[in-house]
PDB file of C-alpha atoms in Angstrom:
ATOM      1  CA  UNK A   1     -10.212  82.651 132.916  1.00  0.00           C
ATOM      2  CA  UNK A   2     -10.266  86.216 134.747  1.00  0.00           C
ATOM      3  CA  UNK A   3      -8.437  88.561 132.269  1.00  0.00           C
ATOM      4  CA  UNK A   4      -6.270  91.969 133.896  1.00  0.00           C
ATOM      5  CA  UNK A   5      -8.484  94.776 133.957  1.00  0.00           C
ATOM      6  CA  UNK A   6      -7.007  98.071 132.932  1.00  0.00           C
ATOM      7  CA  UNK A   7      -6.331  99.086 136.066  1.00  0.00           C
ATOM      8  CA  UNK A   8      -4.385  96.148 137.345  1.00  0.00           C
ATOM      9  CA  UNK A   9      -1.283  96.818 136.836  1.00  0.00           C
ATOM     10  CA  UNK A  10      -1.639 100.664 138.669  1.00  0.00           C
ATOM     11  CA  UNK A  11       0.423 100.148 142.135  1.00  0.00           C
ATOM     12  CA  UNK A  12      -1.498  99.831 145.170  1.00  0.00           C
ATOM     13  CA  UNK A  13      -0.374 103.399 146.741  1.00  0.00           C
ATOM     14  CA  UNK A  14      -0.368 106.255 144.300  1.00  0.00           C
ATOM     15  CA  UNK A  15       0.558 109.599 144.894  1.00  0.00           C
ATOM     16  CA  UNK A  16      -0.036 112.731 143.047  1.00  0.00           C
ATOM     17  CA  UNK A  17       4.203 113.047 142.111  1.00  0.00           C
ATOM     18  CA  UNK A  18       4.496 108.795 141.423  1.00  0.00           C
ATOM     19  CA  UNK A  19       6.462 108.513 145.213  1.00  0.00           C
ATOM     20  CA  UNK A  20       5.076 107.622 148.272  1.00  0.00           C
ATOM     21  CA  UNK A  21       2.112 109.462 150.400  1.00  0.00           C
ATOM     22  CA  UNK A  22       2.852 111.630 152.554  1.00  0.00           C
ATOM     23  CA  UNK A  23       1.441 109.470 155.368  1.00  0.00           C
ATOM     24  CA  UNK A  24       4.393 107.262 154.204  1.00  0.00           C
ATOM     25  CA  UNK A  25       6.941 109.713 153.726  1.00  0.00           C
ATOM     26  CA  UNK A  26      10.609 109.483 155.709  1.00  0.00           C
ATOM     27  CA  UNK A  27      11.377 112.281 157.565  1.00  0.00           C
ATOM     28  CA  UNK A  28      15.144 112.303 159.472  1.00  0.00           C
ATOM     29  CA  UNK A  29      15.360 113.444 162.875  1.00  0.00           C
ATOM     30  CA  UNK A  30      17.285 116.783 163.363  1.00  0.00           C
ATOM     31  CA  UNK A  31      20.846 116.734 164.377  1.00  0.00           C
ATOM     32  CA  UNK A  32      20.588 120.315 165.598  1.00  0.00           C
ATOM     33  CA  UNK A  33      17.655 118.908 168.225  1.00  0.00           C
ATOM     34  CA  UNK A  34      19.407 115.587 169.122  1.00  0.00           C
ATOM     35  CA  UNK A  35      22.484 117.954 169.981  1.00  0.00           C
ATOM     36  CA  UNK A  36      20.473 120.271 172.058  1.00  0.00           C
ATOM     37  CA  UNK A  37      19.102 117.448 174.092  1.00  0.00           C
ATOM     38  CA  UNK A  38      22.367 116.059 174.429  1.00  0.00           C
ATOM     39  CA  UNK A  39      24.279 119.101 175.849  1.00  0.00           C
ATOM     40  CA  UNK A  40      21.261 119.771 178.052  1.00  0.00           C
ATOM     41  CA  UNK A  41      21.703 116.479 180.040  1.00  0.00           C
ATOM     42  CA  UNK A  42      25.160 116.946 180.050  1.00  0.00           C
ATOM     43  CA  UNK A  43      24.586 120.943 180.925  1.00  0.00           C
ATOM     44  CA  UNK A  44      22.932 119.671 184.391  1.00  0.00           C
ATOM     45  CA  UNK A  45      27.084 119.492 185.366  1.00  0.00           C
ATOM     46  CA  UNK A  46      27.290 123.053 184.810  1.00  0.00           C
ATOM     47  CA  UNK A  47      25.264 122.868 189.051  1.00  0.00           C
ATOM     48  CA  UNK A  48      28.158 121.575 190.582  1.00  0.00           C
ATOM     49  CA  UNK A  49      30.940 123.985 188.574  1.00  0.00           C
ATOM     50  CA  UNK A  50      30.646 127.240 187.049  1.00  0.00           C
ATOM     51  CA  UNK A  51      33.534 126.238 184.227  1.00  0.00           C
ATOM     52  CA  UNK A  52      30.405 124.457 182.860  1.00  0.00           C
ATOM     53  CA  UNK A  53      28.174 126.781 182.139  1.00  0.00           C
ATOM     54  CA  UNK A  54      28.745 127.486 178.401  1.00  0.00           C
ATOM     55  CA  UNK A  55      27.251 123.430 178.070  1.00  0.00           C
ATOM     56  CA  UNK A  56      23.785 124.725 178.591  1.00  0.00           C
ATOM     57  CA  UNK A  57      24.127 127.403 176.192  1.00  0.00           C
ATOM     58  CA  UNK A  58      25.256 125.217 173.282  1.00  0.00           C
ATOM     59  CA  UNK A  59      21.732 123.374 174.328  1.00  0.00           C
ATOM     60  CA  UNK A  60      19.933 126.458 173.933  1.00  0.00           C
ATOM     61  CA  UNK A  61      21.343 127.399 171.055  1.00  0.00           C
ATOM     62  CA  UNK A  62      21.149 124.139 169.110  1.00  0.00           C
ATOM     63  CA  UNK A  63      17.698 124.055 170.327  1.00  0.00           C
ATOM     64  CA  UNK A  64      16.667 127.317 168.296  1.00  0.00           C
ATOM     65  CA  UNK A  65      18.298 126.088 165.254  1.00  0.00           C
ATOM     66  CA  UNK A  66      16.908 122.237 165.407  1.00  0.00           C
ATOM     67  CA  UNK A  67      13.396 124.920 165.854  1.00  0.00           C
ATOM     68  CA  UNK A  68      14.093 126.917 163.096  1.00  0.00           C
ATOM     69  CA  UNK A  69      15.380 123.662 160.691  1.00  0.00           C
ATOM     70  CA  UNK A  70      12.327 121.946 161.426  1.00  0.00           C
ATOM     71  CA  UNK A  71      10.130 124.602 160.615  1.00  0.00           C
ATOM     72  CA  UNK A  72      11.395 125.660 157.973  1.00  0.00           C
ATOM     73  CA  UNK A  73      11.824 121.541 156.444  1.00  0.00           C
ATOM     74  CA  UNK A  74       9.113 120.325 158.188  1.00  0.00           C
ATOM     75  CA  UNK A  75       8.053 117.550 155.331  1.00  0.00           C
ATOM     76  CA  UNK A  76      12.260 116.623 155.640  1.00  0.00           C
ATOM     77  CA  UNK A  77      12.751 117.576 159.282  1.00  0.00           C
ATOM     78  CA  UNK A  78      11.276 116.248 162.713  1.00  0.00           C
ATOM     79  CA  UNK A  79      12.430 115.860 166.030  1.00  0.00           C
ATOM     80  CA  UNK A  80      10.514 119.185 167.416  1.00  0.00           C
ATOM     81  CA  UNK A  81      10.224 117.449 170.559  1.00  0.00           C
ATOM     82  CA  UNK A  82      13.494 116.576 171.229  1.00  0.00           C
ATOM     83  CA  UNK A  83      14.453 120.247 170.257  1.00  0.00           C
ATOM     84  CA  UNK A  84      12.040 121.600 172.955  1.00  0.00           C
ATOM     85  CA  UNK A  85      13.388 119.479 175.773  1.00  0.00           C
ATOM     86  CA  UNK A  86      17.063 120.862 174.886  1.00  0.00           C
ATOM     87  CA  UNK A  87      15.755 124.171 174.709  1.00  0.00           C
ATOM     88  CA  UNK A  88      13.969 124.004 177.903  1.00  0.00           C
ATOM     89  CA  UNK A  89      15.923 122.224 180.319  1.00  0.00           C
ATOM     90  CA  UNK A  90      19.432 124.464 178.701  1.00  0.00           C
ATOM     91  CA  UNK A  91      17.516 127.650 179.333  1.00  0.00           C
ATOM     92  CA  UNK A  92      17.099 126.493 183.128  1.00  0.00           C
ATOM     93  CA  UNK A  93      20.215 125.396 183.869  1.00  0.00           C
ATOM     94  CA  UNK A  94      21.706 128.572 181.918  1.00  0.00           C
ATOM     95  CA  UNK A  95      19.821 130.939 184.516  1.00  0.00           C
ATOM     96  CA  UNK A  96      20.017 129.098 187.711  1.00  0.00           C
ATOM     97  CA  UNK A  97      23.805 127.786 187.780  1.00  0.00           C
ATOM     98  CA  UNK A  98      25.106 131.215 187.423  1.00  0.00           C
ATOM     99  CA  UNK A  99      23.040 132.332 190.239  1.00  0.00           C
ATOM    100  CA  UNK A 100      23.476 129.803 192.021  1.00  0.00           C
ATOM    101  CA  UNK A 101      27.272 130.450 191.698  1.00  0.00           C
ATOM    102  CA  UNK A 102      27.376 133.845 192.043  1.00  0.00           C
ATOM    103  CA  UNK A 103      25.252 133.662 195.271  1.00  0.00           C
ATOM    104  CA  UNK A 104      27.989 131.140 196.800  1.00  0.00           C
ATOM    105  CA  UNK A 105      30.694 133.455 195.559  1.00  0.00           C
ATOM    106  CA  UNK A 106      28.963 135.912 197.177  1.00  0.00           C
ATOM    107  CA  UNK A 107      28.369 134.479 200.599  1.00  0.00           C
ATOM    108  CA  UNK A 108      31.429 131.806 200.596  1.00  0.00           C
ATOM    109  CA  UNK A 109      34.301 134.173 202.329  1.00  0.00           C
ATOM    110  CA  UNK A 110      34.082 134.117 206.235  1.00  0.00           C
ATOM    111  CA  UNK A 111      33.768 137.736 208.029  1.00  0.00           C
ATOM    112  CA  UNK A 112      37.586 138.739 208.231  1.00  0.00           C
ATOM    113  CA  UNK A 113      39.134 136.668 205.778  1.00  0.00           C
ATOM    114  CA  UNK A 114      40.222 137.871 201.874  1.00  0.00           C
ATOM    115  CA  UNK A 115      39.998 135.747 198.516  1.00  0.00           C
ATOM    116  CA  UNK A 116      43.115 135.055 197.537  1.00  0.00           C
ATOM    117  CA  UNK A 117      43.812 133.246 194.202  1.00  0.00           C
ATOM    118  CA  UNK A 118      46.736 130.503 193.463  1.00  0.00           C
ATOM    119  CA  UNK A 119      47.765 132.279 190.776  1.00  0.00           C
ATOM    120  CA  UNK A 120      49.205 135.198 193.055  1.00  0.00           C
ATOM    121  CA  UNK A 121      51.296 132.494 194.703  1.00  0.00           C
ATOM    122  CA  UNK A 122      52.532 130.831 192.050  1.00  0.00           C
ATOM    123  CA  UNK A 123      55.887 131.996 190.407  1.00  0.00           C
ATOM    124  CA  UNK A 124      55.568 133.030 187.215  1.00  0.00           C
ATOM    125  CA  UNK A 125      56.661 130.193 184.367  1.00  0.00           C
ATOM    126  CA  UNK A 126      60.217 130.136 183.645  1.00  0.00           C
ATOM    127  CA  UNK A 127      61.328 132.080 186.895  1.00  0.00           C
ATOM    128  CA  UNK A 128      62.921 130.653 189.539  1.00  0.00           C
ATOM    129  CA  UNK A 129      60.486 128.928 191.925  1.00  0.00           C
ATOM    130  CA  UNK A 130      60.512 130.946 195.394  1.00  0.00           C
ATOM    131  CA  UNK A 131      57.827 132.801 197.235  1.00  0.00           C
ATOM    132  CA  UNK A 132      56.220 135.871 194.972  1.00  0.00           C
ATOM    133  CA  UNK A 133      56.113 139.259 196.231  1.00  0.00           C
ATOM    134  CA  UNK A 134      51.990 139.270 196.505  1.00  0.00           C
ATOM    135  CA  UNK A 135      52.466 135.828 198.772  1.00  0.00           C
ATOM    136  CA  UNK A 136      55.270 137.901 200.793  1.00  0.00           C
ATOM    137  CA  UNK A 137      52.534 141.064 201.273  1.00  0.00           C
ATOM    138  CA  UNK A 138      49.881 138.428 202.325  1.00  0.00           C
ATOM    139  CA  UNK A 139      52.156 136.521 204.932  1.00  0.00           C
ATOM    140  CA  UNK A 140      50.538 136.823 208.613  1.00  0.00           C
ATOM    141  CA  UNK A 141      47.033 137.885 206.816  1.00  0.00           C
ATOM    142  CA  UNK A 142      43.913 135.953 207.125  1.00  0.00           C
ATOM    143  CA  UNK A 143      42.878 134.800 203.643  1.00  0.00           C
ATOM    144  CA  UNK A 144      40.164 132.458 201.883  1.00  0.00           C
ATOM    145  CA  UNK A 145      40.882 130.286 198.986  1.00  0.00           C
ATOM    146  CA  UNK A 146      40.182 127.034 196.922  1.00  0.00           C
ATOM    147  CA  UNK A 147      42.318 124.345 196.043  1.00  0.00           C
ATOM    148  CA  UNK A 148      42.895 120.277 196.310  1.00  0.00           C
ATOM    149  CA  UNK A 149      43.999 117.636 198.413  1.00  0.00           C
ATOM    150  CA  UNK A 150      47.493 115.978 196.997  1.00  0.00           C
ATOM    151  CA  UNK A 151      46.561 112.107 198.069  1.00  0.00           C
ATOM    152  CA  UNK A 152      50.144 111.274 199.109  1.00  0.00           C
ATOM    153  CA  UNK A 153      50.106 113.908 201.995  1.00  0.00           C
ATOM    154  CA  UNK A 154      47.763 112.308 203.673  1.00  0.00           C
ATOM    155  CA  UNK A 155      49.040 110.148 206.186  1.00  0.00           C
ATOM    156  CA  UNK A 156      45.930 108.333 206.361  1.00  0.00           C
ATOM    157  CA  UNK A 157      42.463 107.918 205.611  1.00  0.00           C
ATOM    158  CA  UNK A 158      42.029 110.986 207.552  1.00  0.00           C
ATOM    159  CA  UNK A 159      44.583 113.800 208.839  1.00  0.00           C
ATOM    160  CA  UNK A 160      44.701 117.318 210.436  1.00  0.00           C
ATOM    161  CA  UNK A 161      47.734 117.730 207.986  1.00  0.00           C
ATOM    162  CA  UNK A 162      47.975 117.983 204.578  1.00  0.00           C
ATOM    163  CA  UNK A 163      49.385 119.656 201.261  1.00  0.00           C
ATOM    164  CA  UNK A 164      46.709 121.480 199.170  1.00  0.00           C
ATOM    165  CA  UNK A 165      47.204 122.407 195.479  1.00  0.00           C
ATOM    166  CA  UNK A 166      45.270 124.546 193.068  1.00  0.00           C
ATOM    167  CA  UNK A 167      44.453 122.069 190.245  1.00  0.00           C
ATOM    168  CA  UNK A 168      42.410 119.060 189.480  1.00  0.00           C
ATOM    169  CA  UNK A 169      45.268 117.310 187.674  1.00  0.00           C
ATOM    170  CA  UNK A 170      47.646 117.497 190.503  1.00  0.00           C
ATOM    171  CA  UNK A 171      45.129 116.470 192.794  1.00  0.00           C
ATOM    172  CA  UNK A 172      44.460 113.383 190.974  1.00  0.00           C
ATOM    173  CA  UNK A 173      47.896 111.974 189.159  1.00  0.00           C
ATOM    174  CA  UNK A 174      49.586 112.772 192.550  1.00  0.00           C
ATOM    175  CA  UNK A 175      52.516 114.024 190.355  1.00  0.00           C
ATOM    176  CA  UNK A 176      55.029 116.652 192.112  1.00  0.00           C
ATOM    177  CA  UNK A 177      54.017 120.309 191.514  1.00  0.00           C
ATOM    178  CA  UNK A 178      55.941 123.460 191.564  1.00  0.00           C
ATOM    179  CA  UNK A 179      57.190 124.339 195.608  1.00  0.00           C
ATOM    180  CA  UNK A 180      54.775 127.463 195.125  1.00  0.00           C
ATOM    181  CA  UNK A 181      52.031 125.797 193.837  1.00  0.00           C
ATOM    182  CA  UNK A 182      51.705 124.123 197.431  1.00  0.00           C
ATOM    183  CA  UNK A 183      50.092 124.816 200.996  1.00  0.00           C
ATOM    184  CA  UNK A 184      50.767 122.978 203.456  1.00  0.00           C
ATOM    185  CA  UNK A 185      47.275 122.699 205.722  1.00  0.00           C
ATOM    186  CA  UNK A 186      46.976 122.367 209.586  1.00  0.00           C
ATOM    187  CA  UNK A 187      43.390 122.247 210.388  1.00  0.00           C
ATOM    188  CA  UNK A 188      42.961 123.759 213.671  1.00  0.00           C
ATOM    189  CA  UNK A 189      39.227 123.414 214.691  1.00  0.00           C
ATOM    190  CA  UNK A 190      37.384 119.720 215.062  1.00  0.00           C
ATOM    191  CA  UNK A 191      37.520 118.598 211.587  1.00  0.00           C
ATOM    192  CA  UNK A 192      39.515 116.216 209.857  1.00  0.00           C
ATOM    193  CA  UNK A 193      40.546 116.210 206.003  1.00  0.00           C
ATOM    194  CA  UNK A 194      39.931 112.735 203.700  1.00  0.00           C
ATOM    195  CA  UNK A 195      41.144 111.873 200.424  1.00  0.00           C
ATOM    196  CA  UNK A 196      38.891 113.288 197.927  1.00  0.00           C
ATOM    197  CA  UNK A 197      39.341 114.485 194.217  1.00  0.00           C
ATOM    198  CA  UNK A 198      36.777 117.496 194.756  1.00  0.00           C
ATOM    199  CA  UNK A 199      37.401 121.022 195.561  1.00  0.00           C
ATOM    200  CA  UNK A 200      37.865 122.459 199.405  1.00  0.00           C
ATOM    201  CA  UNK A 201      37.287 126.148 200.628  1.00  0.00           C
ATOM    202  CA  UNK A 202      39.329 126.975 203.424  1.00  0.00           C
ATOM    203  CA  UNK A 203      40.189 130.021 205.522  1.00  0.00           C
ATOM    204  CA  UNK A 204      42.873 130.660 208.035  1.00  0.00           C
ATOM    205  CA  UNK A 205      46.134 132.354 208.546  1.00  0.00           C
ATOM    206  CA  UNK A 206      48.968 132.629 205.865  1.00  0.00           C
ATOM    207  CA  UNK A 207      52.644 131.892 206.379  1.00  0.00           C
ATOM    208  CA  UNK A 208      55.552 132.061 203.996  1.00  0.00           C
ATOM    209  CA  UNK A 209      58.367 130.422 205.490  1.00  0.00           C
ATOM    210  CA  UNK A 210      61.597 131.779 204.344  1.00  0.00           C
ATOM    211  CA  UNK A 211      63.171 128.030 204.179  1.00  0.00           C
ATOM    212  CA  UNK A 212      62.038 125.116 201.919  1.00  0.00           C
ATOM    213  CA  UNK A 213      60.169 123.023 204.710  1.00  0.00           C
ATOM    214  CA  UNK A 214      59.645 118.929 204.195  1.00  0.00           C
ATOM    215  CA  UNK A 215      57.079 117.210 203.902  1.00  0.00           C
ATOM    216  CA  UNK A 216      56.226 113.092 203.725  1.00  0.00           C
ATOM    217  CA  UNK A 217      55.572 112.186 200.137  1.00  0.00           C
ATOM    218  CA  UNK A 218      56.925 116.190 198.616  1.00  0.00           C
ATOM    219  CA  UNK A 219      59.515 118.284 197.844  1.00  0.00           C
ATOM    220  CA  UNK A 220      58.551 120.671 200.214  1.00  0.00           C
ATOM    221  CA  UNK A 221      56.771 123.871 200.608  1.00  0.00           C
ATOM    222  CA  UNK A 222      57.178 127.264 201.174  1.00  0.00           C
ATOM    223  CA  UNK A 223      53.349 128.070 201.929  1.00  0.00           C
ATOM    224  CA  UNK A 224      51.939 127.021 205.182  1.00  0.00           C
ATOM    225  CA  UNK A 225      48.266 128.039 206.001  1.00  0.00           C
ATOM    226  CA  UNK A 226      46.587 127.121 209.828  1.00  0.00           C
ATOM    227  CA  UNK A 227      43.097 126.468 208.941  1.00  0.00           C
ATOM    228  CA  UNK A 228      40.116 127.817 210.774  1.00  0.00           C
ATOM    229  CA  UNK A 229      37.858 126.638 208.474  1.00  0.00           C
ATOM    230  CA  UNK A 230      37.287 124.109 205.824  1.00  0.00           C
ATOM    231  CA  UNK A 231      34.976 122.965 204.084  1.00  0.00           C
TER     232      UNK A 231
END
């Protein structure tokens, strides 16, 4: 009958400390690195709207701290890789969005036309909701601005007509805003306006009626604009 040597009972893998080899050894994946990977695919949303931006900077700086973890725990820590790819891809979208923005906002307003924000034409919250003194100032003026379709002034799946407002919320729960924080829209060259949840530039010439006129679906408005262009 064999008999145990000495050594038989030793376990197969040994190391130095009584644990595992290194070869063998569990490292978990950095959170920091997973993160920065994350909010640099989400970060390629920050192209389409500037509000975004600050999405590829949380990528790039996750990305230097999933780095700097892993280095500095590299027999705990990997996921370099994934860190890298965050890093990368955050950096690039946090240098071209802006200037791809700022070139648009640059180059957006037609020859002849001024920016004009909502907010000037809004009434102030808890005032009573009639024309402001800027939108009075600005009546008969050409201006540019931004804003969104309200889907029930449509009349159809295309109009000449319709009621823009300044925020995505309105745009999209169809609910009844504030009389100022409406324009009603007569396009007046060949193109036609569709229901759509996205953001329109126009440009034309302001009006402040000094009446509350109707519209199908609204209140009313106090805001008309005759549209040269939109886009």
């Amino acid at each position: 009958m064999l008999k145990p040597t000495e050594n038989s009972a030793e376990p197969f893998f040994q190391s130095n400390d009584g644990g595992l080899t290194d070869d063998f050894a569990y490292r978990a994946v950095s959170r920091a690195a997973v993160l920065s990977t994350a909010f640099s695919v989400i970060g390629l949303l920050s192209w389409i709207s500037p509000l975004l931006v600050v999405i590829p900077l949380l990528a790039v700086v996750f990305g230097f701290v999933g780095l700097s973890k892993i280095k500095r725990y590299s027999s705990e820590l990997t996921g370099r890789v994934w860190a890298i790819v965050g890093l990368v891809l955050g950096l690039s979208m946090l240098i071209a969005a802006p200037v791809k923005h700022g070139y648009i906002y640059m180059t957006e307003v037609p020859e002849g036309f001024e920016r004009v924000s909502f907010s000037v034409l809004k009434s102030p919250t808890g005032a009573p909701d009639f024309p402001t003194p800027a939108a009075m100032e600005l009546s008969g003026k050409k201006i540019f601005l931004k804003g969104y379709i309200h889907p029930t002034s449509l009349s159809g799946m295309s109009a000449k007509t319709f009621v823009l407002v300044p925020d995505w919320a309105t745009c999209c729960f169809g609910t009844q805003p504030p009389l100022t924080h409406m324009i009603e829209v007569r396009l007046v060259n060949e193109k036609f306006a569709q229901k759509s949840f996205r953001q329109h530039s126009l440009a034309g010439t302001f009006e402040v009626i000094p009446y509350k006129k109707q519209v199908d679906g609204l209140d009313g408005v106090y805001y008309l604009l005759e549209a040269e262009h939109f886009k």
